[in-house]
CSV table of C-alpha atoms and ligand atoms in Angstrom, one decimal:
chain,number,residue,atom,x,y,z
A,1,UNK,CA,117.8,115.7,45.9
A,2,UNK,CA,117.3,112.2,45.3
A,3,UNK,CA,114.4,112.6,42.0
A,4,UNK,CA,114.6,114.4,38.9
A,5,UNK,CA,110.6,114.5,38.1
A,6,UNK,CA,109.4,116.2,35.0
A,7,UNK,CA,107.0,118.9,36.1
A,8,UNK,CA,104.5,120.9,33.6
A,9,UNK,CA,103.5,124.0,34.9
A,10,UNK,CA,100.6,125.7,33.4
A,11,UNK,CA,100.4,129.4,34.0
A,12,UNK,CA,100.9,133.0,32.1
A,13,UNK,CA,103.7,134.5,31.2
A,14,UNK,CA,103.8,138.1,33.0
A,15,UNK,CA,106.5,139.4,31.4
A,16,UNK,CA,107.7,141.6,34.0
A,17,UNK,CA,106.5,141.4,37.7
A,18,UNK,CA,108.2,138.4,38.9
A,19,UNK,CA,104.9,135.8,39.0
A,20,UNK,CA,104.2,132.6,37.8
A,21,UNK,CA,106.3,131.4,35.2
A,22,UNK,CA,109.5,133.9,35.8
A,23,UNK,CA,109.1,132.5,39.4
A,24,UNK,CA,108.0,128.9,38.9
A,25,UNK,CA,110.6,128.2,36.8
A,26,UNK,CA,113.7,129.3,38.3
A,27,UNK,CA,112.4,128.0,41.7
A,28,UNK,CA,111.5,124.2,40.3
A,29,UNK,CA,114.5,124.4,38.3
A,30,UNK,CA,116.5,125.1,41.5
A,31,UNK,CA,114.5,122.0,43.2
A,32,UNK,CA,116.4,119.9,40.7
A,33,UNK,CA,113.1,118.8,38.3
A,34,UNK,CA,112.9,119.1,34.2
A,35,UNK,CA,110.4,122.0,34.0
A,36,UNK,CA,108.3,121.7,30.9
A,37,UNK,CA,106.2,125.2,30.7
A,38,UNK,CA,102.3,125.4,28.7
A,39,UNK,CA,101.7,129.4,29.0
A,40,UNK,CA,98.4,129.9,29.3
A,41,UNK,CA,98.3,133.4,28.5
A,42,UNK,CA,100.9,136.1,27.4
A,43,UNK,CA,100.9,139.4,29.4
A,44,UNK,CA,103.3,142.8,29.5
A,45,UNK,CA,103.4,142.7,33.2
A,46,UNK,CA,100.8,141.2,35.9
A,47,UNK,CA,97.4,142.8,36.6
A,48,UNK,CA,98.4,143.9,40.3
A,49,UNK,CA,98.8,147.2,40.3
A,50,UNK,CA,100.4,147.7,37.0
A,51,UNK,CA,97.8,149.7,34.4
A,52,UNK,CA,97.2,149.3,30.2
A,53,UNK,CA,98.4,145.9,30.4
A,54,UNK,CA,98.5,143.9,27.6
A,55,UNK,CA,97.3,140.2,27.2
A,56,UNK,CA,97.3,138.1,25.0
A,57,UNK,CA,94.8,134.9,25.2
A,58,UNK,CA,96.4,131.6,24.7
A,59,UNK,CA,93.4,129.3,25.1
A,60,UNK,CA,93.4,128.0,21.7
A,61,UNK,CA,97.1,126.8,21.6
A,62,UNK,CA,96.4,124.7,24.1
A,63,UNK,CA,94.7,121.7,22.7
A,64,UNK,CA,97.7,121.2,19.5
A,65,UNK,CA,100.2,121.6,22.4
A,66,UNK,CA,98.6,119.3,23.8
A,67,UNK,CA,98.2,116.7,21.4
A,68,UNK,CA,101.4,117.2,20.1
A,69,UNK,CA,103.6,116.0,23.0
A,70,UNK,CA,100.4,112.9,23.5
A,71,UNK,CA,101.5,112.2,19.8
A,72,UNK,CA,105.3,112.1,21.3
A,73,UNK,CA,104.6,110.2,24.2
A,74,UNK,CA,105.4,113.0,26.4
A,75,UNK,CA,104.1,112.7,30.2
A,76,UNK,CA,105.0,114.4,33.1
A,77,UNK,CA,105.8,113.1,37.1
A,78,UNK,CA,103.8,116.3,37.7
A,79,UNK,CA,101.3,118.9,36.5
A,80,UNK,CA,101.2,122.7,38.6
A,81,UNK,CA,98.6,125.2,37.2
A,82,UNK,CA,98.5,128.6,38.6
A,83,UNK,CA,97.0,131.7,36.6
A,84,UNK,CA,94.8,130.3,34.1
A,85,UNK,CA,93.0,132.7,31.1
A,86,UNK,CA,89.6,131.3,30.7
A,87,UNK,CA,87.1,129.3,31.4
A,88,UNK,CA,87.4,126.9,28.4
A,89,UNK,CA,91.3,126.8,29.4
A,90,UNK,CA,90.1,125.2,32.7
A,91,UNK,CA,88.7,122.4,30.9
A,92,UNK,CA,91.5,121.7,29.0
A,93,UNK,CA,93.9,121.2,31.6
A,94,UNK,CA,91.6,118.5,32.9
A,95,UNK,CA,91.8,116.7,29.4
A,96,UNK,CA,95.6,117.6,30.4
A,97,UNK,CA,95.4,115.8,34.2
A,98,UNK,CA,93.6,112.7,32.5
A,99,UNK,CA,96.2,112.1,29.4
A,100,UNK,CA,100.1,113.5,30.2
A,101,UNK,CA,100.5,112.1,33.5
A,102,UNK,CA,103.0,109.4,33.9
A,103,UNK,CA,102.0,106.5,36.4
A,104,UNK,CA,102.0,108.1,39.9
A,105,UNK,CA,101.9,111.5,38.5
A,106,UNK,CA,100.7,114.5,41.2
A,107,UNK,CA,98.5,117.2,40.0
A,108,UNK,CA,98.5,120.3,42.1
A,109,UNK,CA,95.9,123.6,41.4
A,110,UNK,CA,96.7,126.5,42.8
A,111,UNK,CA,93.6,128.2,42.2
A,112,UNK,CA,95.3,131.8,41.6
A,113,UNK,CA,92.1,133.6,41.1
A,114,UNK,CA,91.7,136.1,44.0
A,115,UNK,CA,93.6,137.2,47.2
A,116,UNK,CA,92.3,139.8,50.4
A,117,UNK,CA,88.8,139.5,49.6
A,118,UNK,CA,88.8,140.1,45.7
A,119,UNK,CA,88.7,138.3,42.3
A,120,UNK,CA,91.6,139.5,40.3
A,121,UNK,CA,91.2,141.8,37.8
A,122,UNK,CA,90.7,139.5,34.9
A,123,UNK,CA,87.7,137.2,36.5
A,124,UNK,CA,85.0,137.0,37.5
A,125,UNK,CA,82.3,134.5,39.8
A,126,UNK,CA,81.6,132.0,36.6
A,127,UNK,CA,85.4,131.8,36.7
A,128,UNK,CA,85.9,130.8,40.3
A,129,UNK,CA,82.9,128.1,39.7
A,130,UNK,CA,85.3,126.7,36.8
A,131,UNK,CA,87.3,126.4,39.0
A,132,UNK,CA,86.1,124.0,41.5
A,133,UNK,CA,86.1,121.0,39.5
A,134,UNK,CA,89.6,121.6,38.8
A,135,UNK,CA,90.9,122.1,42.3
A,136,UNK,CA,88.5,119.1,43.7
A,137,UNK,CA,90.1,116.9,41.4
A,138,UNK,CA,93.8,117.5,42.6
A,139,UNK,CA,96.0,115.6,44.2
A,140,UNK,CA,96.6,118.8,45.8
A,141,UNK,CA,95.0,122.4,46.0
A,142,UNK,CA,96.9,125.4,47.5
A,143,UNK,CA,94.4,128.0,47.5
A,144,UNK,CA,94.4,131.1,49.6
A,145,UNK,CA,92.0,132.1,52.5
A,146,UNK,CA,89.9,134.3,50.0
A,147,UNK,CA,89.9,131.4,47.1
A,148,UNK,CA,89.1,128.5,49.8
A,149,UNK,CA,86.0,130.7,50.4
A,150,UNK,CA,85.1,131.2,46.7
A,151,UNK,CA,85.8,127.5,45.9
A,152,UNK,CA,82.9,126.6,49.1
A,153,UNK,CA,80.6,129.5,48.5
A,154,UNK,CA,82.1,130.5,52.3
A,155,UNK,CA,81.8,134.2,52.8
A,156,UNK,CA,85.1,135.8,53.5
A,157,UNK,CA,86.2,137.0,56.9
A,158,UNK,CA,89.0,139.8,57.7
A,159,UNK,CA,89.4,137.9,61.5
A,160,UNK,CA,88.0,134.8,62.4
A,161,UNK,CA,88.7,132.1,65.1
A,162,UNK,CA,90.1,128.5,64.7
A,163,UNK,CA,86.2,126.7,64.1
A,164,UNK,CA,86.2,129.3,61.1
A,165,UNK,CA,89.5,127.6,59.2
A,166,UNK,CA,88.4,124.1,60.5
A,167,UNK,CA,84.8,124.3,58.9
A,168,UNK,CA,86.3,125.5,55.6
A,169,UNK,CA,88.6,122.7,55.6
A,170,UNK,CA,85.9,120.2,56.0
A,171,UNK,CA,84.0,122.1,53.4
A,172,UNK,CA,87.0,121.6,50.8
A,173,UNK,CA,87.2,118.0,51.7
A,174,UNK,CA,83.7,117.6,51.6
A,175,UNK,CA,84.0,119.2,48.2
A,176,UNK,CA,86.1,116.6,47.3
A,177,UNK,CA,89.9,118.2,47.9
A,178,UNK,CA,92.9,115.5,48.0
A,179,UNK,CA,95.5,117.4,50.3
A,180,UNK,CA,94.9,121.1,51.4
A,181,UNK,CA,97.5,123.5,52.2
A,182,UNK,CA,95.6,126.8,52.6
A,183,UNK,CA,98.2,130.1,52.6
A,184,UNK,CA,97.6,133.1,54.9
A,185,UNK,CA,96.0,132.0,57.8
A,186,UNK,CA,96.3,134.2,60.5
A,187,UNK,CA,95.4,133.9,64.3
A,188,UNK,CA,96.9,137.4,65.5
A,189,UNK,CA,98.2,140.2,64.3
A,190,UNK,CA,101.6,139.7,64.1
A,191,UNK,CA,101.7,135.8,63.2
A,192,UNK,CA,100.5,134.3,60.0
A,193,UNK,CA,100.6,131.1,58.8
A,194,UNK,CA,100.0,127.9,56.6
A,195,UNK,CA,97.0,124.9,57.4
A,196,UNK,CA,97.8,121.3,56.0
A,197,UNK,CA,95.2,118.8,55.7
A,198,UNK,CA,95.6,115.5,54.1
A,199,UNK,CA,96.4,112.0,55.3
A,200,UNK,CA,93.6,112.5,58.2
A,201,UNK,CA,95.1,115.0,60.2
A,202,UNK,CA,95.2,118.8,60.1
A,203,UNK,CA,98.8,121.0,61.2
A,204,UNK,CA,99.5,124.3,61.4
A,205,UNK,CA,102.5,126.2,60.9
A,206,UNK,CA,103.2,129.7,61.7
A,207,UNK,CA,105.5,132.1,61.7
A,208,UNK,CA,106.0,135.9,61.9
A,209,UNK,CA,104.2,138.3,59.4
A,210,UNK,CA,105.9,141.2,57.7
A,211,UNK,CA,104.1,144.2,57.5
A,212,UNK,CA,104.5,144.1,53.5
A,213,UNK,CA,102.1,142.8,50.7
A,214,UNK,CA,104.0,141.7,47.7
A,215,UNK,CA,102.8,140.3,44.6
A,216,UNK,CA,103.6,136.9,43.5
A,217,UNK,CA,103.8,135.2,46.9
A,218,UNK,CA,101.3,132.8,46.3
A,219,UNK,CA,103.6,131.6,43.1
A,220,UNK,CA,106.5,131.6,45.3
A,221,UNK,CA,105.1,129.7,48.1
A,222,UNK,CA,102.9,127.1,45.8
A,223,UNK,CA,107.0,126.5,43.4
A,224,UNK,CA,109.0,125.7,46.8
A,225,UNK,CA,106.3,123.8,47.8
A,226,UNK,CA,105.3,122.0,44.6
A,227,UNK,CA,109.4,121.1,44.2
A,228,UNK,CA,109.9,120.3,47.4
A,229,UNK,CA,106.8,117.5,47.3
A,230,UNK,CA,108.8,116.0,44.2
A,231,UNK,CA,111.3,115.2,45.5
A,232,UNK,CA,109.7,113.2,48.2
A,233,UNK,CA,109.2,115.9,51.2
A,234,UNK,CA,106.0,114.9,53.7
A,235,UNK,CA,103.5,117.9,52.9
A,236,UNK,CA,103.6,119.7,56.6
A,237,UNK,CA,107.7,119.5,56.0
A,238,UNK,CA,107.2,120.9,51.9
A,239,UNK,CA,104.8,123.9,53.0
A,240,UNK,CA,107.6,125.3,56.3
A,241,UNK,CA,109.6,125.1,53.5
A,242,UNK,CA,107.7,126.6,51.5
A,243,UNK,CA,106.8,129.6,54.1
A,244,UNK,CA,109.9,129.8,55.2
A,245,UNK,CA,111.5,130.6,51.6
A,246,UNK,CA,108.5,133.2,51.0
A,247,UNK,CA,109.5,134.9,54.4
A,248,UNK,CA,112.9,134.9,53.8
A,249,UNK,CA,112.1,136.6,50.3
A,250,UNK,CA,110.0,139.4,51.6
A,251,UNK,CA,112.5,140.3,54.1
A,252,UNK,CA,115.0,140.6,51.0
A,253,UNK,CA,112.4,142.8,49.4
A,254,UNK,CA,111.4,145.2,52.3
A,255,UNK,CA,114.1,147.5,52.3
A,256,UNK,CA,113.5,148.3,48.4
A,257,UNK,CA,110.4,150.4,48.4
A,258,UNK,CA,110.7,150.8,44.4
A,259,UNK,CA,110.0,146.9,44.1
A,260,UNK,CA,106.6,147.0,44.6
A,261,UNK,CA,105.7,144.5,42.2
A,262,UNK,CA,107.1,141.6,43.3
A,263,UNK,CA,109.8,139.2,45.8
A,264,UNK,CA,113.2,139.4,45.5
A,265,UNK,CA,113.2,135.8,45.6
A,266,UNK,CA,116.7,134.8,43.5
A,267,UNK,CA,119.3,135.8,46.3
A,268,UNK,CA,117.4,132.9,48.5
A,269,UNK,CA,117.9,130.3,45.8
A,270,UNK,CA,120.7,129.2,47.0
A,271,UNK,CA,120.0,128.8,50.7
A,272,UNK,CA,117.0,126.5,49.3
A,273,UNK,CA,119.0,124.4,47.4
A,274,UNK,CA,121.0,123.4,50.4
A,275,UNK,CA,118.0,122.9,52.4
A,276,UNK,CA,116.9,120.2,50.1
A,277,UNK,CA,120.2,118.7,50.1
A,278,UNK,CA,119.7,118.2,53.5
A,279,UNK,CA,116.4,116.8,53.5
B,301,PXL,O1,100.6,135.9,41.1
B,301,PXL,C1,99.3,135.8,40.7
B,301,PXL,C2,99.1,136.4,39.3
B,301,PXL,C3,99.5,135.7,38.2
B,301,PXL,N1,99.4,136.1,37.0
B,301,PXL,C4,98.9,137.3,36.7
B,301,PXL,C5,98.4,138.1,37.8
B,301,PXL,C6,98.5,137.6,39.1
B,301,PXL,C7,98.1,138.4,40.3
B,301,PXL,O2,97.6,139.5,40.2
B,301,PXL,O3,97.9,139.3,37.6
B,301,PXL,C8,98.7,137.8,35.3
């Protein structure tokens, strides 16, 4: 690991259910960058699957937060937002994007609004239109397939065919979208995969699919990848990474029926810190 970027991440704090920042943390940490955290919202556990969570709202910290470290001279080599709280929130994080980044600072938006088909809980469509801004102003967006479809009014498809991804790629980067790497694309049953798009090509990398859902995958996959880009990986090379840590998690998770809630992602910490040794 040849960088030691400073990374803000923006995203809630579920206390318990092992998403964003109890996963982007650790992970970014283990990637070797100084990870500066702005919660955007406080909650007892995540909203998947859990019931009479609590949540607390952190919108209006934000902008003194904010100020404070521009007062300091504070600025980050990189800026990851994930679950966000509200639609004002969104627009301070682009006041964040224009004044903490330091020269040649990345910006990545992981959209984290909606997976198989649904908004989560918490939002709703005016949300997801928020959104769009935000992701097409991104160095990079990392949504899945059911938030690329929000973000270009696509309507959402359970199977679809190769022309299917490639049209809603060129919608995103008709949209505006710096690079794309769009999670859980799937071609056959028993394959799934991610699509990267950036630099003028398109790649695909896929690998076997585990006949589990687990929450907090997306936060997994965007940390490794997000990490891995710092410190200088080619995209296509940062997302197999990235995929093949999130695989490698779930398989560590399967066997433990009771951990419904999230990846057992710490016992593959260390087997990603040597892959980026390598790299
Ligand atoms: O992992 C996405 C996520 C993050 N934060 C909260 C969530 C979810 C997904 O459900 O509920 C609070």
């Amino acid at each position: 690991m040849k960088n030691y970027p400073r990374i803000l991440t923006i995203q809630d704090i579920s206390c318990v259910g092992q998403c964003s920042l109890t996963v982007a943390l650790p992970i970014l940490s283990a990637c070797g960058a100084e990870t500066c955290i702005l919660p955007s919202a406080v909650l007892s556990t995540h909203t998947g699957g859990f019931s009479g969570f609590t949540v607390r709202d952190l919108t209006d910290d934000i902008p003194a937060i904010a100020a404070h470290w521009q007062k300091e001279g504070i600025l980050f080599d990189g800026i990851y937002t994930g679950y966000l709280g509200s639609i004002p929130e969104i627009g301070y994080v682009q006041d964040i994007f224009r004044t903490l980044r330091r020269e040649g600072a990345k910006t990545f938006v992981d959209p984290a609004m909606a997976d198989n088909g649904r908004l989560y809980g918490a939002f709703d469509m005016a949300y997801a239109d928020a959104m769009k801004p935000l992701c097409f102003g991104a160095d990079v967006v990392l949504p899945n397939l059911t938030e690329a479809c929000l973000l270009t009014d696509t309507p959402y498809r359970e199977t679809y065919d190769e022309a299917y991804i490639t049209e809603l790629v060129g919608k995103l980067q008709a949209a505006g979208a710096g690079t794309i790497v769009l999670t859980g694309i799937s071609y056959s049953p028993d394959r799934t995969g991610v699509v990267v798009a950036g630099d003028g090509r398109t790649q695909y990398y896929s690998h076997h699919r585990i006949d589990r859902t687990c929450h907090g995958t997306g936060d997994v996959f965007a940390s490794v990848y997000i990490g891995a880009a710092l410190q200088g990986v080619p995209a296509f090379e940062a997302a197999k990474l990235a995929a093949d840590f999130t695989v490698s998690s779930i398989e560590a998770t399967v066997a433990y029926p009771e951990h419904w809630y999230g990846v057992r992602f710490e016992t593959q910490l260390p087997a990603l810190i040597q892959a980026l040794q390598t790299l």
